[in-house]
Structures are given as C-alpha cells and as structure tokens.
XYZ file of C-alpha atoms in Angstrom:
76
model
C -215.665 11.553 40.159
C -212.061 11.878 40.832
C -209.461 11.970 37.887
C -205.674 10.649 38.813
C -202.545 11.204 36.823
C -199.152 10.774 37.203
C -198.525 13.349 34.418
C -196.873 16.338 35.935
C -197.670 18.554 32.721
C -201.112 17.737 32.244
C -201.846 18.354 35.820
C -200.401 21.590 35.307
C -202.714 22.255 32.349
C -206.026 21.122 33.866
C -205.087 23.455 37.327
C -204.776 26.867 34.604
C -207.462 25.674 33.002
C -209.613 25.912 36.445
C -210.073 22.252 37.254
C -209.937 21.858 40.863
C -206.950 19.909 42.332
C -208.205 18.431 45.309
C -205.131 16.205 46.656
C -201.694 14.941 46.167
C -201.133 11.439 46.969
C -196.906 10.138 47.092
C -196.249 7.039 45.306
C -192.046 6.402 45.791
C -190.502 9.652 44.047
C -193.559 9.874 42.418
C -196.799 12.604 43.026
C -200.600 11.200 41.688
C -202.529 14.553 41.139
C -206.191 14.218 42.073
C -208.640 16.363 40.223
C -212.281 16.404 40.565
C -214.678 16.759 37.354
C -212.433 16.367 34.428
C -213.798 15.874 31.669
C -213.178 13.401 28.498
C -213.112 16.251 26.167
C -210.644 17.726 28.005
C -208.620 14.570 28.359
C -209.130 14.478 24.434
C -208.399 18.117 23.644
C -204.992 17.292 25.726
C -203.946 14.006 23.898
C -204.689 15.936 20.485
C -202.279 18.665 21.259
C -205.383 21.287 20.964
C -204.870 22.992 24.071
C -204.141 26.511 24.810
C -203.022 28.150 28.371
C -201.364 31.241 29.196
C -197.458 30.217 29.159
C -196.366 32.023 32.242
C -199.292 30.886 33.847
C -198.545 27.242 32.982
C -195.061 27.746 33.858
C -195.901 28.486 36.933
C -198.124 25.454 37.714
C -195.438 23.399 36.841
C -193.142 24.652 38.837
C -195.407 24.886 41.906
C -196.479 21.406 41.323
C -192.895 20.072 41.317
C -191.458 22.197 44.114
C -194.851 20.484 46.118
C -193.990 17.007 45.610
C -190.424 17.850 46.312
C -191.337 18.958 49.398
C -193.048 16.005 50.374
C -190.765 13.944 49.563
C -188.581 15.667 51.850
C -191.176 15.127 54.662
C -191.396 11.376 54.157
C-alpha cells in the first residue's frame, strides 16, 4: 500500500530510515512523496517525536528532496 505526504521532513526521515520512495507526484509548488510499506508505528514513532536518524544523513535527504522538486518545478 502506498503512503503519501506532503511533509518534506518526514519524507526525509522515512527515506534514512530505508523506506522505499517510489515516486514524486507535483501538486502547484508543492511535491507528494510516495512511499511504499510504511508503517503506523512508524507514522506514530514520528508524531511522538521518538525518532532517531543520523543528522548528516537526514540533512542530506532533505536537501536532495527539495533540490528534486525544485527541479521539477523548473521542468513544468
């Protein structure tokens, strides 16, 4: 089942934490991240602030994940 969110940081969280990101979908200015196979415990860890990641690692999500839907808005 495919998970959607519009939540640039907790898309950034589930890809270090190995959840597959299997499409980026542009809504206006706006990226949906599509993951497959998340979780409600996850989701739950995440809402609870209980989650731990590698910073630079996580850092470095979010900035790929940004720079990506720059880029296609730029193609649009």
């Amino acid at each position: 089942m495919n998970y959607k969110t519009y939540d640039i940081v907790l898309a950034s969280y589930l890809q270090v934490s190995d959840f597959i990101m299997t499409d980026i979908e542009l809504h206006g200015t706006k990226g949906i991240f599509v993951f497959d196979n998340v979780d409600a415990a996850t989701l739950r860890k995440y809402d609870l602030n209980q989650c731990t990641v590698e910073p630079q690692a996580f850092n470095n999500a979010l900035r790929q994940l940004a720079t990506t839907v720059r880029r296609m808005q730029a193609n649009v």
